[in-house]
Coordinates of C-alpha atoms and ligand atoms in Angstrom, one line a residue:
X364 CA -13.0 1.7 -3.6
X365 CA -14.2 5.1 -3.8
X366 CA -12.2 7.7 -6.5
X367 CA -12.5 11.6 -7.4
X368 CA -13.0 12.7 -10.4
X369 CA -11.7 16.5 -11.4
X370 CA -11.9 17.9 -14.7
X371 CA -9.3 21.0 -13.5
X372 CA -9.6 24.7 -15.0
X373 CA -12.1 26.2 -12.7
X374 CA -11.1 28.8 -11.2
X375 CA -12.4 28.4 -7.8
X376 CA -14.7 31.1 -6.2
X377 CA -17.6 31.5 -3.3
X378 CA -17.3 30.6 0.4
X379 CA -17.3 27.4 2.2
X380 CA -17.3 26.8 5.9
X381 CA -13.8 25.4 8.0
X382 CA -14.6 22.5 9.7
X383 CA -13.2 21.5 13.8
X384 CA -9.4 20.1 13.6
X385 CA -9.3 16.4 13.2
X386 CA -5.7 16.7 15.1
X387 CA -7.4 18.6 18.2
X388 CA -10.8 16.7 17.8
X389 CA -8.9 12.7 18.2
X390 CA -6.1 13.7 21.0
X391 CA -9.3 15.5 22.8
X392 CA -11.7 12.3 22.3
X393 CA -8.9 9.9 23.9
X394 CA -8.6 12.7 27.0
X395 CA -12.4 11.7 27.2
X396 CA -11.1 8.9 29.0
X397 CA -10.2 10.8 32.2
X398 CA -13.1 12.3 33.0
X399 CA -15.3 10.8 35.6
X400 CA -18.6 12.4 34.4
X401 CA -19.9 13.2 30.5
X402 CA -18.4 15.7 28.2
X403 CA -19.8 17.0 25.6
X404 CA -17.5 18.3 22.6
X405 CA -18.6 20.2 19.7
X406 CA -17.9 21.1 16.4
X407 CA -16.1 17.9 15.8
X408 CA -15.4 16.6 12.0
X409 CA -17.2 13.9 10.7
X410 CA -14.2 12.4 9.5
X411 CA -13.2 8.2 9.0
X412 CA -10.4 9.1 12.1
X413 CA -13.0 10.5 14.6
X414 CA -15.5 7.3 13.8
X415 CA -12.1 5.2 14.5
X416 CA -11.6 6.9 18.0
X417 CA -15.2 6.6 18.7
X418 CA -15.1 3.2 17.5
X419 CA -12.2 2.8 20.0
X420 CA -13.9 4.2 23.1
X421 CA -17.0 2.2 22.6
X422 CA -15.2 -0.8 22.9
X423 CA -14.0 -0.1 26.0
X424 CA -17.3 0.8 27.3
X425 CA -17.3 4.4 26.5
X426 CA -21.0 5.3 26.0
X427 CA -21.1 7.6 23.1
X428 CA -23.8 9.8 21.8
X429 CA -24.1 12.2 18.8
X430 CA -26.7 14.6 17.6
X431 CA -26.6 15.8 14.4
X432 CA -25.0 19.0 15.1
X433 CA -21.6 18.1 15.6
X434 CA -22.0 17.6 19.2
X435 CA -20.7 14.6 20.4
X436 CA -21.5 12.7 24.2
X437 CA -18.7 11.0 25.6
X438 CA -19.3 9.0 29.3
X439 CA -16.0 7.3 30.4
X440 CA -17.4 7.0 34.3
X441 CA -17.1 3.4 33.5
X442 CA -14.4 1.6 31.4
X443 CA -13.7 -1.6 31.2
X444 CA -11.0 -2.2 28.6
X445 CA -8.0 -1.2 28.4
X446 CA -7.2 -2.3 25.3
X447 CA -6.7 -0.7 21.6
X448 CA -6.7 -3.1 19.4
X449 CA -4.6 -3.7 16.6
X450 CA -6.9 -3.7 13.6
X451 CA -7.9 -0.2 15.0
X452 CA -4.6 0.8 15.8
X453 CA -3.6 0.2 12.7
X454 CA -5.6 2.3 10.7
X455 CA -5.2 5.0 12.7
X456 CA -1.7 6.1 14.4
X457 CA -3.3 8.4 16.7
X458 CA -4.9 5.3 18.5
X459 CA -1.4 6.0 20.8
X460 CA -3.1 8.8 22.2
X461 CA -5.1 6.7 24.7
X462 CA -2.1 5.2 26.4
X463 CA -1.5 8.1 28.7
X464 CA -4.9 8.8 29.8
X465 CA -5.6 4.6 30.4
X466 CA -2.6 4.3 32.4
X467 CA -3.2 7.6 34.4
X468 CA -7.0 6.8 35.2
X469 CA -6.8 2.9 35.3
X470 CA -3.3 1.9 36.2
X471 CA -2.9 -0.1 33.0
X472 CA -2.9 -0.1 29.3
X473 CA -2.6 -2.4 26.2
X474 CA -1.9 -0.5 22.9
X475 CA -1.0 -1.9 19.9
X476 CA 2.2 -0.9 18.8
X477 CA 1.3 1.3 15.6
X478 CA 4.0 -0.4 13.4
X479 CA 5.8 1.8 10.5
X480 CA 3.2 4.1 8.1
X481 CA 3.7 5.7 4.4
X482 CA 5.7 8.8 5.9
X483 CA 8.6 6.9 7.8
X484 CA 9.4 4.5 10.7
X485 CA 7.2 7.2 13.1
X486 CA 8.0 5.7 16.5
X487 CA 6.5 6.1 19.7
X488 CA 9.8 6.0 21.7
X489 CA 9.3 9.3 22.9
X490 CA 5.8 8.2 24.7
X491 CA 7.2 5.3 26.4
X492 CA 10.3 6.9 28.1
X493 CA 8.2 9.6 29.3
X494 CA 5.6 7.1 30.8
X495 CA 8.6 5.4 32.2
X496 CA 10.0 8.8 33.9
X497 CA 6.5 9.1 35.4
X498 CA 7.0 5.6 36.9
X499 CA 5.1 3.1 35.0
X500 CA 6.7 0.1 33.9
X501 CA 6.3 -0.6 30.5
X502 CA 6.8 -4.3 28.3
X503 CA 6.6 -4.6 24.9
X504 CA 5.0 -8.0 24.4
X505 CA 2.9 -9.5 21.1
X506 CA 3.2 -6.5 19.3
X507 CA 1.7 -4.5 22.3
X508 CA 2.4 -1.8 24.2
X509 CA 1.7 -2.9 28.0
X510 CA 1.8 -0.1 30.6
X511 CA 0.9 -0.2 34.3
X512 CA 1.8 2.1 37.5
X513 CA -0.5 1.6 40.7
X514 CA -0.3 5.9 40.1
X515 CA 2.1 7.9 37.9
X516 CA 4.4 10.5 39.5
X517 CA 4.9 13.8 38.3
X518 CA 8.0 13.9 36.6
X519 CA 10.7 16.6 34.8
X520 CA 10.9 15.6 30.5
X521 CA 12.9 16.8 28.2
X522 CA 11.5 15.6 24.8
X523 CA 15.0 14.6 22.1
X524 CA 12.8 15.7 19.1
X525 CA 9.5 17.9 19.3
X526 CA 6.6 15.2 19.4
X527 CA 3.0 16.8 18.9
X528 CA 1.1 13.2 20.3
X529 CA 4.0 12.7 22.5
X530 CA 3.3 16.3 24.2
X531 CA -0.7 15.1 24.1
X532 CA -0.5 12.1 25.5
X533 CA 2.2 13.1 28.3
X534 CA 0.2 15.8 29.4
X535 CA -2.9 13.8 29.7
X536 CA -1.3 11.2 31.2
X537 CA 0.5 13.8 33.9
X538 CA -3.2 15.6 35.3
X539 CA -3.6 12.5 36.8
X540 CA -0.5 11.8 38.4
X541 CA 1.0 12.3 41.5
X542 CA 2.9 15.4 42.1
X543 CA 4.0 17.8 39.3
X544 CA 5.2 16.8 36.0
X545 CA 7.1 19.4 33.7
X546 CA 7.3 18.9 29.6
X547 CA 10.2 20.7 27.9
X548 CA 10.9 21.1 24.6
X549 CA 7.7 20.3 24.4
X550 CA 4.8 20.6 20.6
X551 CA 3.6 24.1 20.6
X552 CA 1.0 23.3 17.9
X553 CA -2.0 25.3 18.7
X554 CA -4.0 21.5 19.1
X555 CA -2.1 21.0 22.2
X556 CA -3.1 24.3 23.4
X557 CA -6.6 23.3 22.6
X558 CA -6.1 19.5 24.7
X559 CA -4.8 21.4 27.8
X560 CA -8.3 24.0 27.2
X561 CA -10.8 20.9 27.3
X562 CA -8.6 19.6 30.0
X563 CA -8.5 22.6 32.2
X564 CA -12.5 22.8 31.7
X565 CA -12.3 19.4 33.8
X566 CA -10.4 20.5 36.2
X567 CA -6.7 19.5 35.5
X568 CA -3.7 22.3 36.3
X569 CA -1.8 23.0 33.6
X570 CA 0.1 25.9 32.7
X571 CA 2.2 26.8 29.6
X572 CA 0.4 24.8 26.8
X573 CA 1.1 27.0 23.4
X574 CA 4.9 27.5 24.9
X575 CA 7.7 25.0 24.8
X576 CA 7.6 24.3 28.2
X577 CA 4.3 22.7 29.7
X578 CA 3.6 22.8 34.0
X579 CA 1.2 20.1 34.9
X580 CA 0.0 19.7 38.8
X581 CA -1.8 16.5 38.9
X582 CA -5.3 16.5 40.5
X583 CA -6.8 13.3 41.9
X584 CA -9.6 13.2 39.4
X585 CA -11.0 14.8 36.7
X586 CA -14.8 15.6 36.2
X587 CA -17.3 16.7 33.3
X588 CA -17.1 19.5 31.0
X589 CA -17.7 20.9 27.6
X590 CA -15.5 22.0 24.9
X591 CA -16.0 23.4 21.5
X592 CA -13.2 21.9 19.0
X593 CA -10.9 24.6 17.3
X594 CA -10.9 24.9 14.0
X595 CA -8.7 23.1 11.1
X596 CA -5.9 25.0 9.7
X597 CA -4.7 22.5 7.7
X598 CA -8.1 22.7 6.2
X599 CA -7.9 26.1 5.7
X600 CA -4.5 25.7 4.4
X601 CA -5.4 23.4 1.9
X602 CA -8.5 25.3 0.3
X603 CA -6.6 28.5 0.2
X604 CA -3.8 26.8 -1.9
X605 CA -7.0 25.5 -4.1
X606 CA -7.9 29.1 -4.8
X607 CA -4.4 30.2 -5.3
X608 CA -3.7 27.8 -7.3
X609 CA -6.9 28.0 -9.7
X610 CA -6.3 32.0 -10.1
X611 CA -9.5 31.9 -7.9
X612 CA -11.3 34.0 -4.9
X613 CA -12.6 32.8 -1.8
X614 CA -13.8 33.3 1.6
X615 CA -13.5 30.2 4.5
X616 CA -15.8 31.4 7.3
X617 CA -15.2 29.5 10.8
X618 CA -11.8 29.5 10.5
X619 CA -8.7 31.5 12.2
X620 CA -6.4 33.5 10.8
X621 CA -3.8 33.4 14.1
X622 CA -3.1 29.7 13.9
X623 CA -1.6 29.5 10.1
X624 CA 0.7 32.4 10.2
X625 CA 3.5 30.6 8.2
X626 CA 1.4 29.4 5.5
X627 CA -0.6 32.8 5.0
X628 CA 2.7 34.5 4.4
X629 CA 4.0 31.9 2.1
X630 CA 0.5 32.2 0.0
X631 CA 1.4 36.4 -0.2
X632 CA 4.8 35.4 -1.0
X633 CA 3.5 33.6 -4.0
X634 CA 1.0 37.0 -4.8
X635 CA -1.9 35.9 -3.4
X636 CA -4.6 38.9 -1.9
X637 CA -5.9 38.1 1.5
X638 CA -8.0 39.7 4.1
X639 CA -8.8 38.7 7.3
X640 CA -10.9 38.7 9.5
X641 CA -11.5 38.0 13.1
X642 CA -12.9 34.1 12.4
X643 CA -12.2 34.8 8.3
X644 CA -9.8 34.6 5.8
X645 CA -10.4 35.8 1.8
X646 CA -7.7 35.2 -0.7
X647 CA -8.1 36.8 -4.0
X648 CA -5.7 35.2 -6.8
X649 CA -7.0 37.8 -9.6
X650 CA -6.7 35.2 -11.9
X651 CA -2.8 35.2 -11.9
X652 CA -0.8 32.2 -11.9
X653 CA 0.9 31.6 -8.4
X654 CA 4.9 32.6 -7.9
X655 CA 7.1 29.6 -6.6
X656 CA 8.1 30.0 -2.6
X657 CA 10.8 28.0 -1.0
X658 CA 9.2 26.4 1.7
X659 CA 11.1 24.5 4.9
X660 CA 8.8 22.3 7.4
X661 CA 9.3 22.5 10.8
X662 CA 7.2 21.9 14.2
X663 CA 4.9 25.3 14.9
X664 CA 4.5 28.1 14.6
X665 CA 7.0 27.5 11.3
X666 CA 5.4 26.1 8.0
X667 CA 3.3 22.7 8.5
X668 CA 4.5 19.7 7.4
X669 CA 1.1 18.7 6.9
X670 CA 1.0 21.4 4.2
X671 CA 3.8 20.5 2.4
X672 CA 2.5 18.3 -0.3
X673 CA -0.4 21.1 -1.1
X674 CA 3.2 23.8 -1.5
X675 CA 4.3 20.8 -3.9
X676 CA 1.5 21.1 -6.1
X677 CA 1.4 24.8 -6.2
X678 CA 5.1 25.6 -7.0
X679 CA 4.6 22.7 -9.6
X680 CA 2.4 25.0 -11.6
X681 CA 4.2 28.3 -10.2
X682 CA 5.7 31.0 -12.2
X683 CA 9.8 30.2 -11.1
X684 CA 11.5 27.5 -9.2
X685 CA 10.8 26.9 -5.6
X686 CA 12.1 24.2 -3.1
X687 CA 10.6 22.5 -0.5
X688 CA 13.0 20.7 2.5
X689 CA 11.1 18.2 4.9
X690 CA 12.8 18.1 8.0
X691 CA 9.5 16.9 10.4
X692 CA 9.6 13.3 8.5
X693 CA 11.8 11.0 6.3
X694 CA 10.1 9.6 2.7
X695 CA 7.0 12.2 2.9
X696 CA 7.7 12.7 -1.1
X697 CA 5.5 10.1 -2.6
X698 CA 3.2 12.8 -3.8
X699 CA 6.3 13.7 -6.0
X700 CA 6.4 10.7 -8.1
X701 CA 2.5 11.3 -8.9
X702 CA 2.8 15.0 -9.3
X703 CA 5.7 14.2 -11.7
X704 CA 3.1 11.6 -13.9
X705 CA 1.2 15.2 -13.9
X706 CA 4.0 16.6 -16.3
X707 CA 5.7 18.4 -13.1
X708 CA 9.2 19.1 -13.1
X709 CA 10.7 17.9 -9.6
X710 CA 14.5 16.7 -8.3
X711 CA 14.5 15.6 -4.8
X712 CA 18.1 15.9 -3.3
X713 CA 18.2 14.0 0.6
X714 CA 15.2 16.0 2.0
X715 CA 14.5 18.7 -1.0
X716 CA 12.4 19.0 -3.5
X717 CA 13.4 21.3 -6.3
X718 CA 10.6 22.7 -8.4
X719 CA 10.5 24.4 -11.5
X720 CA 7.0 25.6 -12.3
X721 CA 5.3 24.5 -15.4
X722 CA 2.7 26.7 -16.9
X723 CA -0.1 23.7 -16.7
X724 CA -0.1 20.8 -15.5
X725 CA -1.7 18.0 -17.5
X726 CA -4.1 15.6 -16.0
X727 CA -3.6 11.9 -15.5
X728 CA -4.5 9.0 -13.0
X729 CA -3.1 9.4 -10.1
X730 CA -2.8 7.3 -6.7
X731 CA -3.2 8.5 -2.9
X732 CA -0.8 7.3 -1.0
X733 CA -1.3 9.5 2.4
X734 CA -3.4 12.1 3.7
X735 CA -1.6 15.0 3.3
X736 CA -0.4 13.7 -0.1
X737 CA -3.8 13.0 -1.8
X738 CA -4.6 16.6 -0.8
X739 CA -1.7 18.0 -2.5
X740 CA -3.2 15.6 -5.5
X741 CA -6.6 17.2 -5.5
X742 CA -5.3 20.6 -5.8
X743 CA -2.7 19.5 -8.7
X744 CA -6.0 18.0 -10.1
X745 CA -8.4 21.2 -9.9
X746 CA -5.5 22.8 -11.6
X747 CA -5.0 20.7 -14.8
X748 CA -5.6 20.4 -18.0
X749 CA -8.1 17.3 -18.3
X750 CA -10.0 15.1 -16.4
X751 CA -7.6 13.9 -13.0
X752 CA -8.8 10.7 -11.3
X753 CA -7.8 10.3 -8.2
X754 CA -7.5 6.8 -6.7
X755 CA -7.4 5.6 -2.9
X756 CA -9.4 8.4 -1.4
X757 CA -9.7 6.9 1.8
X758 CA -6.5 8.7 2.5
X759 CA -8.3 11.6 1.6
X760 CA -11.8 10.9 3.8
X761 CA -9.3 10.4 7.3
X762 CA -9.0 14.4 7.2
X763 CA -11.3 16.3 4.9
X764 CA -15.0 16.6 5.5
X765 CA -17.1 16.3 2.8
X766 CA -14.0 17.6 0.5
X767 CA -16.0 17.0 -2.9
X768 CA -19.0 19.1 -1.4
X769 CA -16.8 21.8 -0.3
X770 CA -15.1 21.7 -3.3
X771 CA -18.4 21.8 -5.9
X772 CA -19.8 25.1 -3.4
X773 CA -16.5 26.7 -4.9
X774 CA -17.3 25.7 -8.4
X775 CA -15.1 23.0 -9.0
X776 CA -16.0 20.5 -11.2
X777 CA -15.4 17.4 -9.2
X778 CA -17.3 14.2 -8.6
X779 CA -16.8 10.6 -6.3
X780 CA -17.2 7.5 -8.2
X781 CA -17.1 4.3 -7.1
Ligands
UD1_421 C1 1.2 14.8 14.5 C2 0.0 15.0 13.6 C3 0.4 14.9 12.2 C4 1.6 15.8 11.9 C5 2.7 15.7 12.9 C6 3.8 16.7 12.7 C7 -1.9 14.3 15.0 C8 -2.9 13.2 15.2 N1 -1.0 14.0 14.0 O1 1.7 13.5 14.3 O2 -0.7 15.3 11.4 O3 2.1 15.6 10.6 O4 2.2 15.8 14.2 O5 3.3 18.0 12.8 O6 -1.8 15.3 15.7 N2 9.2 11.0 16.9 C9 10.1 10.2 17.5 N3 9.7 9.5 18.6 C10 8.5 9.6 19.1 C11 7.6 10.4 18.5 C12 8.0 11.1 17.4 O7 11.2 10.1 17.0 O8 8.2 8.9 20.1 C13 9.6 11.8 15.6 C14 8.8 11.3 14.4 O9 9.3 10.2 13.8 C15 8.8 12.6 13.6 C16 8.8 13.7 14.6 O10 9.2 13.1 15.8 O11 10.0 12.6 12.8 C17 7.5 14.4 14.8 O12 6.5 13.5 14.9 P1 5.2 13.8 15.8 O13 5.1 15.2 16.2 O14 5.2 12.8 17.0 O15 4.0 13.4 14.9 P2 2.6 12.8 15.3 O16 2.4 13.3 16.7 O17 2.6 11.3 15.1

């Protein structure tokens, strides 16, 4: 099993490239599945999740083809699985976001049920009453989700709690349906917008994606199209809190500025330079060592959750004490206990983490235990004093191209061992 090795100190500096969301790139691949003639998407990651969703299409007898420019091939005009498996499932939640579009297109679906994950119970509740509302009858039987409905109806959901796949897979399920469908409280994370973009370039009608309250008019079918995928801000995110935290400089080209609002004002809050630019961001440090922000997750446009373990990290080493409340998910701390083998100083009270800054953290072995959470790792890493190994970097390969790469073009002085 694969680790990283980071002997921390460098201040990081130079420019890297942002790479296309993973989070818009797998709910966009699973929409494949409506169309009735090839798509072809582009500036898709080459991440261990997108191989899993292509993975999952071809086994339903998606042909898939890829050049080695990002672009990827997709031809769902025939399908004739409608399964996801569970040992595909299973490593990959997201495999829930073909649900909608099988039972739209084909009148029946078998997903596994995704089971509980390192971050909390996660359920899918949210998914199956609004397939129900649209009139499909739904079973839960051997640990899968079976859906039919000879064709959906357009239906009016009200989502309890604001679901980002639930939104996704809704909406792709509702272009097909009969009548219109309307999604309130619905995600207004700026990868839904991007969904109901590729979708609209097939032909679906769907108005209000990027607003809490989604219109869709379903069409009879949905043809081909192209689509280029938007770029990752939790990417971004995550190298900028790199630089911040190494007193560095850097430029991330490809990237844009409008979809991380929240987390570029937390990153001034804690003194960091930036400038931006149109598809740019630059964030000077100046060498100085971060100030400690109290951060609070919520669904978009407010602070990421997905960012919260990189905020950990950085107020660890911050000049102050800083909090971080996690309201999105329950147990998404485990980066705490690692962080705290670091020589960070952290109390978690119910959903809070207080943090009082040390000046250096000291490095140690540490263990991945989520995405998001071996991030925040490889930033308290590139910070230390000493050489950090990190262990379990699958975690780490699900959502960050090439991260050691990226990194080593800023400097850092990081390897992957076996
Ligand atoms: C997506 C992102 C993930 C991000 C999360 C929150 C993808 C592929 N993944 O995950 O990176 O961390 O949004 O921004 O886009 N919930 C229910 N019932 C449901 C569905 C959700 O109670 O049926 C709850 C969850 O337990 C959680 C909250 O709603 O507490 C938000 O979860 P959700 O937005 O659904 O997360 P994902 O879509 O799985």
């Amino acid at each position: 099993m694969d680790k990283l090795l980071i002997e921390g100190g460098v201040p990081l500096a130079g420019t890297i490239t942002i790479s296309g969301a993973k989070n818009a790139a797998l709910p966009i691949l699973a929409g494949t599945l409506l169309a009735t003639r090839p798509v072809t998407i582009s500036n898709v990651p080459h991440l261990k999740d997108v191989a899993t969703t292509l993975t999952l299409l071809q086994k339903m007898g998606v042909i898939v083809t890829m050049d080695d420019r990002l672009n990827v091939e997709v031809n769902a005009a025939e399908v004739r699985e409608r399964r996801a498996p569970y040992e595909l499932v299973k490593t990959m939640r997201a495999s829930i976001l073909v649900l909608g579009p099988l039972v739209a297109r084909f009148g029946e679906a078998y997903v596994s049920l995704p089971g509980g994950c390192a971050i909390g119970a996660r359920p899918v509740n949210l998914h199956v009453d609004g397939l129900r509302a649209m009139g499909a009858a739904v079973d839960v039987e051997n640990g899968f989700i079976h859906a039919r409905a000879k064709r959906l109806h357009g239906a009016h959901i009200v989502f309890d709690t604001v679901t980002v796949t639930g939104t996704e897979n809704l909406m792709m399920a509702a272009t097909l349906a009969d009548g219109k469908t309307v999604l309130e409280n619905a995600a207004r994370e700026p990868e839904v917008t991007d969904l109901a973009r590729f979708l609209m370039g097939l032909g679906a009608r769907i108005q209000g994606a990027g607003t809490s309250t989604i219109v869709i008019e379903g069409v009879d079918a949905l043809g081909g199209g192209e689509h280029r995928v938007l770029p990752d801000r939790i990417e971004t995110g995550t190298y900028l809190v790199a630089a911040a935290m190494t007193g560095g400089k850097v430029k991330l080209n490809k990237t844009d500025p409008n979809i991380l609002e929240a987390v570029l004002g937390k990153l001034r809050e804690a003194g960091a330079n930036l400038q931006l630019g149109d598809d740019w961001i630059e964030l000077d440090m100046q060498g100085k060592r971060p100030r400690a922000v109290n951060i609070r997750t919520l669904p978009y446009p407010a602070f990421p959750t997905d960012m919260q373990a990189q905020f950990c990290a950085m107020n660890a080493m911050a000049d102050g004490v800083g909090t971080v409340t996690e309201t999105v998910f329950e147990n998404r701390f485990q980066h705490v206990l690692e962080l705290q083998r670091m020589g960070a100083d952290i109390r978690i009270e119910h959903n809070m983490a207080i943090i009082t800054g040390i000046p250096r953290l000291t490095a140690a072995p540490v263990m991945a235990t989520d995405l998001r959470a071996s991030a925040g790792l490889v930033l308290a890493g590139l910070a230390a004093e000493g050489e950090t190994l990190v262990d379990r970097i699958y975690h780490v390969d699900r959502g960050y191209e090439r991260i050691e790469e990226k990194l080593q073009q800023l400097g850092a002085r990081i390897r992957r061992v076996p």
